[in-house]
Amino acid sequence: MISRTLASSQHFVLVLLIFAAGCTAETREPVSANGRVTLDEKVVSGVVLTLQPTRLTTGPKATVPVRNGEFSVSPEAGLHGGEYRVRFSAMPGDILSQLPPEMNEGLLGPGSFIASEFDVESVMTWDLQPGEQNERDFDLTLE
């Protein structure tokens, strides 16, 4: 009787583990995002966009360059649907000097800093939705 109860308990635990594993295997549709970035309403280059998941959003952050006023975050970045904090920062001067000529339209000048409300103090968020075209435009200012 004890061995039958023990076997039954082990069977129950095994079923419970299989059920739990099936419930946690969640697939999420990746999201993409793209848009335009200007500086005082003029095309800008030499800027980096970072999308950082907020507290309730799972997944990684993504950082992409802004080239000739445009950015694109592909599904391969692995972002999930949800809310992301939006930040912009200027590329370091040594990287800017290595950009090819076709990426120089609107290039930030040496020593330029994005205004802190778009960078370290940014409270901008963007709710990215799976299956939708997540497009947004931004107009930055310098410090």
Short mmCIF file of N, CA and C in Angstrom, two decimals:
data_model
loop_
_atom_site.label_atom_id
_atom_site.label_comp_id
_atom_site.label_asym_id
_atom_site.label_seq_id
_atom_site.Cartn_x
_atom_site.Cartn_y
_atom_site.Cartn_z
N MET A 1 0.81 -1.19 0.00
CA MET A 1 0.00 0.00 0.00
C MET A 1 0.86 1.26 0.00
N ILE A 2 1.94 1.22 0.80
CA ILE A 2 2.82 2.38 0.86
C ILE A 2 3.51 2.58 -0.48
N SER A 3 3.95 1.49 -1.11
CA SER A 3 4.63 1.62 -2.40
C SER A 3 3.67 2.13 -3.48
N ARG A 4 2.39 1.75 -3.41
CA ARG A 4 1.40 2.23 -4.37
C ARG A 4 1.17 3.74 -4.17
N THR A 5 1.10 4.20 -2.92
CA THR A 5 0.91 5.62 -2.61
C THR A 5 2.13 6.41 -3.07
N LEU A 6 3.33 5.87 -2.81
CA LEU A 6 4.56 6.52 -3.22
C LEU A 6 4.62 6.63 -4.74
N ALA A 7 4.30 5.57 -5.44
CA ALA A 7 4.31 5.59 -6.90
C ALA A 7 3.28 6.58 -7.43
N SER A 8 2.12 6.64 -6.81
CA SER A 8 1.09 7.58 -7.22
C SER A 8 1.54 9.02 -6.98
N SER A 9 2.22 9.28 -5.88
CA SER A 9 2.74 10.62 -5.57
C SER A 9 3.80 11.02 -6.58
N GLN A 10 4.68 10.08 -6.94
CA GLN A 10 5.72 10.37 -7.92
C GLN A 10 5.11 10.67 -9.29
N HIS A 11 4.08 9.93 -9.64
CA HIS A 11 3.39 10.16 -10.90
C HIS A 11 2.76 11.56 -10.91
N PHE A 12 2.14 11.94 -9.82
CA PHE A 12 1.51 13.25 -9.71
C PHE A 12 2.55 14.36 -9.87
N VAL A 13 3.71 14.21 -9.21
CA VAL A 13 4.78 15.21 -9.30
C VAL A 13 5.29 15.30 -10.73
N LEU A 14 5.46 14.16 -11.41
CA LEU A 14 5.91 14.15 -12.78
C LEU A 14 4.92 14.87 -13.70
N VAL A 15 3.65 14.60 -13.54
CA VAL A 15 2.62 15.26 -14.34
C VAL A 15 2.63 16.76 -14.07
N LEU A 16 2.77 17.14 -12.81
CA LEU A 16 2.80 18.56 -12.43
C LEU A 16 4.00 19.25 -13.07
N LEU A 17 5.17 18.61 -13.07
CA LEU A 17 6.36 19.21 -13.69
C LEU A 17 6.20 19.36 -15.19
N ILE A 18 5.64 18.38 -15.86
CA ILE A 18 5.41 18.47 -17.30
C ILE A 18 4.42 19.59 -17.61
N PHE A 19 3.37 19.69 -16.84
CA PHE A 19 2.38 20.75 -17.04
C PHE A 19 3.00 22.12 -16.84
N ALA A 20 3.79 22.27 -15.78
CA ALA A 20 4.43 23.55 -15.50
C ALA A 20 5.40 23.94 -16.60
N ALA A 21 6.15 22.98 -17.11
CA ALA A 21 7.09 23.27 -18.18
C ALA A 21 6.35 23.73 -19.43
N GLY A 22 5.25 23.12 -19.73
CA GLY A 22 4.46 23.52 -20.90
C GLY A 22 3.87 24.89 -20.75
N CYS A 23 3.53 25.28 -19.53
CA CYS A 23 2.93 26.59 -19.30
C CYS A 23 3.95 27.71 -19.37
N THR A 24 5.21 27.41 -19.06
CA THR A 24 6.20 28.48 -19.05
C THR A 24 6.90 28.65 -20.38
N ALA A 25 6.76 27.71 -21.27
CA ALA A 25 7.39 27.85 -22.58
C ALA A 25 6.57 28.82 -23.41
N GLU A 26 6.93 30.09 -23.31
CA GLU A 26 6.16 31.13 -23.95
C GLU A 26 6.92 31.67 -25.16
N THR A 27 6.27 31.74 -26.29
CA THR A 27 6.90 32.34 -27.45
C THR A 27 6.30 33.73 -27.62
N ARG A 28 7.17 34.67 -27.88
CA ARG A 28 6.73 36.05 -28.06
C ARG A 28 7.07 36.51 -29.46
N GLU A 29 6.13 37.18 -30.06
CA GLU A 29 6.36 37.73 -31.38
C GLU A 29 7.29 38.93 -31.25
N PRO A 30 8.42 38.92 -31.96
CA PRO A 30 9.34 40.06 -31.86
C PRO A 30 8.73 41.30 -32.48
N VAL A 31 9.16 42.45 -31.99
CA VAL A 31 8.68 43.72 -32.53
C VAL A 31 9.82 44.43 -33.26
N SER A 32 9.44 45.33 -34.12
CA SER A 32 10.40 46.19 -34.80
C SER A 32 9.97 47.63 -34.59
N ALA A 33 10.87 48.54 -34.84
CA ALA A 33 10.56 49.97 -34.68
C ALA A 33 11.42 50.76 -35.65
N ASN A 34 10.88 51.84 -36.16
CA ASN A 34 11.67 52.71 -37.02
C ASN A 34 11.10 54.12 -36.98
N GLY A 35 11.88 55.05 -37.48
CA GLY A 35 11.42 56.42 -37.49
C GLY A 35 12.50 57.38 -37.95
N ARG A 36 12.23 58.64 -37.68
CA ARG A 36 13.12 59.70 -38.09
C ARG A 36 13.53 60.53 -36.87
N VAL A 37 14.74 61.04 -36.94
CA VAL A 37 15.26 61.88 -35.86
C VAL A 37 15.83 63.14 -36.48
N THR A 38 15.42 64.26 -35.95
CA THR A 38 15.94 65.55 -36.39
C THR A 38 16.52 66.29 -35.19
N LEU A 39 17.33 67.28 -35.50
CA LEU A 39 17.89 68.16 -34.49
C LEU A 39 17.48 69.56 -34.89
N ASP A 40 16.64 70.17 -34.07
CA ASP A 40 16.07 71.47 -34.42
C ASP A 40 15.46 71.43 -35.82
N GLU A 41 14.74 70.35 -36.09
CA GLU A 41 14.00 70.10 -37.33
C GLU A 41 14.88 69.89 -38.56
N LYS A 42 16.17 69.58 -38.36
CA LYS A 42 17.07 69.27 -39.47
C LYS A 42 17.59 67.85 -39.28
N VAL A 43 17.82 67.14 -40.40
CA VAL A 43 18.33 65.77 -40.37
C VAL A 43 19.59 65.70 -39.51
N VAL A 44 19.71 64.62 -38.74
CA VAL A 44 20.87 64.46 -37.85
C VAL A 44 21.48 63.08 -38.02
N SER A 45 22.80 63.00 -37.86
CA SER A 45 23.55 61.73 -37.83
C SER A 45 24.50 61.81 -36.65
N GLY A 46 25.10 60.67 -36.31
CA GLY A 46 26.05 60.65 -35.21
C GLY A 46 25.38 60.55 -33.86
N VAL A 47 24.15 60.03 -33.85
CA VAL A 47 23.36 59.88 -32.63
C VAL A 47 23.01 58.40 -32.49
N VAL A 48 22.88 57.96 -31.25
CA VAL A 48 22.50 56.58 -30.96
C VAL A 48 21.18 56.60 -30.20
N LEU A 49 20.25 55.74 -30.62
CA LEU A 49 18.96 55.56 -29.95
C LEU A 49 19.05 54.30 -29.09
N THR A 50 18.62 54.40 -27.84
CA THR A 50 18.55 53.23 -26.96
C THR A 50 17.11 53.06 -26.50
N LEU A 51 16.59 51.85 -26.64
CA LEU A 51 15.27 51.48 -26.12
C LEU A 51 15.51 50.51 -24.98
N GLN A 52 15.15 50.94 -23.78
CA GLN A 52 15.39 50.14 -22.58
C GLN A 52 14.05 49.72 -22.00
N PRO A 53 13.83 48.41 -21.77
CA PRO A 53 12.53 47.96 -21.25
C PRO A 53 12.27 48.57 -19.87
N THR A 54 11.03 48.99 -19.66
CA THR A 54 10.66 49.50 -18.34
C THR A 54 10.35 48.33 -17.43
N ARG A 55 10.01 48.61 -16.23
CA ARG A 55 9.86 47.60 -15.17
C ARG A 55 8.96 46.44 -15.55
N LEU A 56 7.88 46.67 -16.25
CA LEU A 56 6.92 45.60 -16.55
C LEU A 56 7.15 44.94 -17.91
N THR A 57 8.18 45.36 -18.63
CA THR A 57 8.46 44.80 -19.95
C THR A 57 9.65 43.85 -19.84
N THR A 58 9.51 42.67 -20.43
CA THR A 58 10.60 41.70 -20.40
C THR A 58 11.44 41.84 -21.66
N GLY A 59 12.59 41.24 -21.64
CA GLY A 59 13.42 41.22 -22.82
C GLY A 59 14.60 42.16 -22.73
N PRO A 60 15.40 42.18 -23.80
CA PRO A 60 16.63 42.98 -23.81
C PRO A 60 16.37 44.43 -24.16
N LYS A 61 17.42 45.22 -24.09
CA LYS A 61 17.36 46.58 -24.62
C LYS A 61 17.98 46.56 -26.00
N ALA A 62 17.75 47.60 -26.77
CA ALA A 62 18.32 47.70 -28.11
C ALA A 62 18.95 49.07 -28.27
N THR A 63 20.09 49.09 -28.92
CA THR A 63 20.78 50.34 -29.22
C THR A 63 21.11 50.34 -30.71
N VAL A 64 20.68 51.39 -31.41
CA VAL A 64 20.90 51.47 -32.86
C VAL A 64 21.37 52.88 -33.22
N PRO A 65 22.16 52.99 -34.30
CA PRO A 65 22.60 54.31 -34.74
C PRO A 65 21.51 55.03 -35.53
N VAL A 66 21.58 56.34 -35.50
CA VAL A 66 20.73 57.18 -36.35
C VAL A 66 21.60 57.60 -37.52
N ARG A 67 21.16 57.23 -38.72
CA ARG A 67 21.93 57.53 -39.94
C ARG A 67 21.10 58.41 -40.85
N ASN A 68 21.63 59.56 -41.16
CA ASN A 68 20.94 60.50 -42.05
C ASN A 68 19.50 60.72 -41.60
N GLY A 69 19.33 60.82 -40.29
CA GLY A 69 18.02 61.13 -39.73
C GLY A 69 17.07 59.96 -39.59
N GLU A 70 17.53 58.74 -39.81
CA GLU A 70 16.64 57.58 -39.73
C GLU A 70 17.23 56.49 -38.84
N PHE A 71 16.34 55.73 -38.19
CA PHE A 71 16.77 54.58 -37.41
C PHE A 71 15.83 53.42 -37.69
N SER A 72 16.33 52.21 -37.43
CA SER A 72 15.53 51.01 -37.61
C SER A 72 15.98 49.96 -36.61
N VAL A 73 15.03 49.45 -35.84
CA VAL A 73 15.28 48.35 -34.91
C VAL A 73 14.59 47.13 -35.52
N SER A 74 15.38 46.15 -35.93
CA SER A 74 14.81 44.98 -36.59
C SER A 74 14.29 43.97 -35.57
N PRO A 75 13.45 43.04 -36.02
CA PRO A 75 12.96 41.98 -35.12
C PRO A 75 14.10 41.15 -34.52
N GLU A 76 15.23 41.09 -35.22
CA GLU A 76 16.37 40.32 -34.73
C GLU A 76 16.94 40.89 -33.43
N ALA A 77 16.59 42.12 -33.08
CA ALA A 77 17.05 42.71 -31.82
C ALA A 77 16.44 41.99 -30.62
N GLY A 78 15.33 41.26 -30.86
CA GLY A 78 14.73 40.46 -29.81
C GLY A 78 13.83 41.21 -28.86
N LEU A 79 13.40 42.42 -29.22
CA LEU A 79 12.51 43.16 -28.34
C LEU A 79 11.13 42.52 -28.31
N HIS A 80 10.51 42.56 -27.15
CA HIS A 80 9.14 42.07 -26.98
C HIS A 80 8.20 43.27 -26.99
N GLY A 81 6.92 43.01 -27.15
CA GLY A 81 5.96 44.08 -27.03
C GLY A 81 5.97 44.62 -25.61
N GLY A 82 5.76 45.91 -25.48
CA GLY A 82 5.73 46.52 -24.16
C GLY A 82 6.28 47.93 -24.19
N GLU A 83 6.46 48.48 -23.01
CA GLU A 83 6.89 49.87 -22.87
C GLU A 83 8.42 49.95 -22.72
N TYR A 84 9.01 50.88 -23.47
CA TYR A 84 10.45 51.09 -23.45
C TYR A 84 10.77 52.55 -23.17
N ARG A 85 11.81 52.77 -22.37
CA ARG A 85 12.33 54.12 -22.15
C ARG A 85 13.17 54.47 -23.38
N VAL A 86 13.01 55.69 -23.88
CA VAL A 86 13.71 56.15 -25.08
C VAL A 86 14.81 57.12 -24.67
N ARG A 87 16.03 56.84 -25.15
CA ARG A 87 17.16 57.72 -24.87
C ARG A 87 17.97 57.94 -26.14
N PHE A 88 18.53 59.13 -26.25
CA PHE A 88 19.43 59.46 -27.36
C PHE A 88 20.74 59.97 -26.78
N SER A 89 21.83 59.58 -27.41
CA SER A 89 23.13 60.10 -26.99
C SER A 89 23.99 60.32 -28.23
N ALA A 90 24.95 61.23 -28.08
CA ALA A 90 25.86 61.53 -29.19
C ALA A 90 26.95 60.47 -29.23
N MET A 91 27.34 60.08 -30.44
CA MET A 91 28.46 59.15 -30.60
C MET A 91 29.75 59.87 -30.19
N PRO A 92 30.69 59.14 -29.62
CA PRO A 92 31.98 59.75 -29.28
C PRO A 92 32.69 60.26 -30.54
N GLY A 93 33.49 61.30 -30.38
CA GLY A 93 34.18 61.92 -31.50
C GLY A 93 35.05 60.98 -32.30
N ASP A 94 35.73 60.02 -31.64
CA ASP A 94 36.60 59.10 -32.38
C ASP A 94 35.80 58.18 -33.29
N ILE A 95 34.57 57.87 -32.92
CA ILE A 95 33.69 57.07 -33.79
C ILE A 95 33.14 57.93 -34.92
N LEU A 96 32.75 59.16 -34.59
CA LEU A 96 32.21 60.06 -35.62
C LEU A 96 33.21 60.28 -36.74
N SER A 97 34.49 60.39 -36.39
CA SER A 97 35.51 60.66 -37.40
C SER A 97 35.70 59.47 -38.35
N GLN A 98 35.22 58.30 -37.99
CA GLN A 98 35.38 57.11 -38.82
C GLN A 98 34.15 56.79 -39.67
N LEU A 99 33.09 57.57 -39.54
CA LEU A 99 31.88 57.31 -40.32
C LEU A 99 32.14 57.58 -41.80
N PRO A 100 31.61 56.74 -42.67
CA PRO A 100 31.78 56.97 -44.11
C PRO A 100 31.01 58.22 -44.55
N PRO A 101 31.44 58.85 -45.63
CA PRO A 101 30.82 60.09 -46.10
C PRO A 101 29.30 60.00 -46.30
N GLU A 102 28.80 58.83 -46.73
CA GLU A 102 27.36 58.71 -46.96
C GLU A 102 26.54 58.75 -45.67
N MET A 103 27.21 58.71 -44.53
CA MET A 103 26.49 58.78 -43.25
C MET A 103 26.72 60.12 -42.55
N ASN A 104 27.24 61.11 -43.26
CA ASN A 104 27.62 62.37 -42.63
C ASN A 104 26.56 63.47 -42.70
N GLU A 105 25.43 63.21 -43.33
CA GLU A 105 24.43 64.25 -43.42
C GLU A 105 23.90 64.58 -42.02
N GLY A 106 24.06 65.84 -41.63
CA GLY A 106 23.58 66.29 -40.32
C GLY A 106 24.45 65.81 -39.18
N LEU A 107 25.70 65.49 -39.45
CA LEU A 107 26.61 64.98 -38.43
C LEU A 107 26.80 66.00 -37.31
N LEU A 108 26.71 65.53 -36.07
CA LEU A 108 26.94 66.40 -34.92
C LEU A 108 28.38 66.90 -34.92
N GLY A 109 28.56 68.12 -34.49
CA GLY A 109 29.91 68.67 -34.39
C GLY A 109 30.63 68.12 -33.17
N PRO A 110 31.96 68.21 -33.17
CA PRO A 110 32.73 67.75 -32.01
C PRO A 110 32.29 68.48 -30.74
N GLY A 111 32.21 67.74 -29.66
CA GLY A 111 31.83 68.34 -28.38
C GLY A 111 30.36 68.64 -28.24
N SER A 112 29.52 68.16 -29.17
CA SER A 112 28.08 68.36 -29.08
C SER A 112 27.48 67.36 -28.10
N PHE A 113 26.53 67.83 -27.31
CA PHE A 113 25.86 66.96 -26.35
C PHE A 113 24.35 67.08 -26.54
N ILE A 114 23.68 65.94 -26.61
CA ILE A 114 22.22 65.92 -26.68
C ILE A 114 21.69 66.45 -25.34
N ALA A 115 20.65 67.26 -25.39
CA ALA A 115 20.05 67.80 -24.16
C ALA A 115 19.67 66.65 -23.23
N SER A 116 19.90 66.83 -21.94
CA SER A 116 19.73 65.75 -20.96
C SER A 116 18.30 65.20 -20.91
N GLU A 117 17.30 66.00 -21.27
CA GLU A 117 15.93 65.47 -21.25
C GLU A 117 15.68 64.43 -22.33
N PHE A 118 16.60 64.32 -23.29
CA PHE A 118 16.54 63.27 -24.30
C PHE A 118 17.53 62.14 -23.99
N ASP A 119 18.41 62.36 -23.03
CA ASP A 119 19.47 61.40 -22.73
C ASP A 119 19.32 60.88 -21.30
N VAL A 120 20.22 61.21 -20.42
CA VAL A 120 20.25 60.62 -19.07
C VAL A 120 19.00 60.92 -18.25
N GLU A 121 18.35 62.04 -18.50
CA GLU A 121 17.15 62.40 -17.74
C GLU A 121 15.86 62.11 -18.51
N SER A 122 15.95 61.35 -19.57
CA SER A 122 14.78 61.09 -20.41
C SER A 122 13.69 60.34 -19.63
N VAL A 123 12.48 60.83 -19.78
CA VAL A 123 11.30 60.14 -19.24
C VAL A 123 10.38 59.72 -20.39
N MET A 124 10.90 59.88 -21.63
CA MET A 124 10.11 59.47 -22.80
C MET A 124 9.96 57.96 -22.82
N THR A 125 8.77 57.51 -23.15
CA THR A 125 8.53 56.07 -23.31
C THR A 125 7.87 55.82 -24.65
N TRP A 126 7.95 54.58 -25.07
CA TRP A 126 7.36 54.16 -26.34
C TRP A 126 6.79 52.78 -26.13
N ASP A 127 5.50 52.62 -26.39
CA ASP A 127 4.82 51.34 -26.24
C ASP A 127 4.87 50.62 -27.58
N LEU A 128 5.73 49.62 -27.68
CA LEU A 128 5.90 48.87 -28.93
C LEU A 128 4.92 47.69 -28.95
N GLN A 129 4.20 47.56 -30.04
CA GLN A 129 3.17 46.53 -30.17
C GLN A 129 3.53 45.50 -31.23
N PRO A 130 3.45 44.21 -30.90
CA PRO A 130 3.70 43.17 -31.89
C PRO A 130 2.68 43.24 -33.02
N GLY A 131 3.14 42.93 -34.22
CA GLY A 131 2.23 42.90 -35.36
C GLY A 131 1.84 44.26 -35.88
N GLU A 132 2.42 45.33 -35.34
CA GLU A 132 2.11 46.68 -35.81
C GLU A 132 3.36 47.35 -36.32
N GLN A 133 3.17 48.37 -37.16
CA GLN A 133 4.30 49.19 -37.58
C GLN A 133 4.53 50.21 -36.49
N ASN A 134 5.58 50.04 -35.75
CA ASN A 134 5.93 50.96 -34.68
C ASN A 134 6.83 52.04 -35.26
N GLU A 135 6.23 53.17 -35.59
CA GLU A 135 6.95 54.29 -36.20
C GLU A 135 6.80 55.52 -35.33
N ARG A 136 7.89 56.26 -35.22
CA ARG A 136 7.84 57.48 -34.41
C ARG A 136 8.95 58.42 -34.85
N ASP A 137 8.66 59.72 -34.79
CA ASP A 137 9.63 60.75 -35.12
C ASP A 137 10.01 61.50 -33.85
N PHE A 138 11.27 61.93 -33.79
CA PHE A 138 11.78 62.68 -32.64
C PHE A 138 12.52 63.90 -33.13
N ASP A 139 12.37 65.03 -32.42
CA ASP A 139 13.12 66.24 -32.70
C ASP A 139 13.92 66.60 -31.45
N LEU A 140 15.24 66.47 -31.55
CA LEU A 140 16.13 66.66 -30.41
C LEU A 140 16.64 68.10 -30.34
N THR A 141 17.22 68.42 -29.21
CA THR A 141 17.93 69.68 -29.02
C THR A 141 19.26 69.39 -28.35
N LEU A 142 20.20 70.34 -28.49
CA LEU A 142 21.51 70.18 -27.86
C LEU A 142 21.54 70.96 -26.54
N GLU A 143 22.53 70.59 -25.71
CA GLU A 143 22.76 71.31 -24.45
C GLU A 143 23.38 72.65 -24.76
#
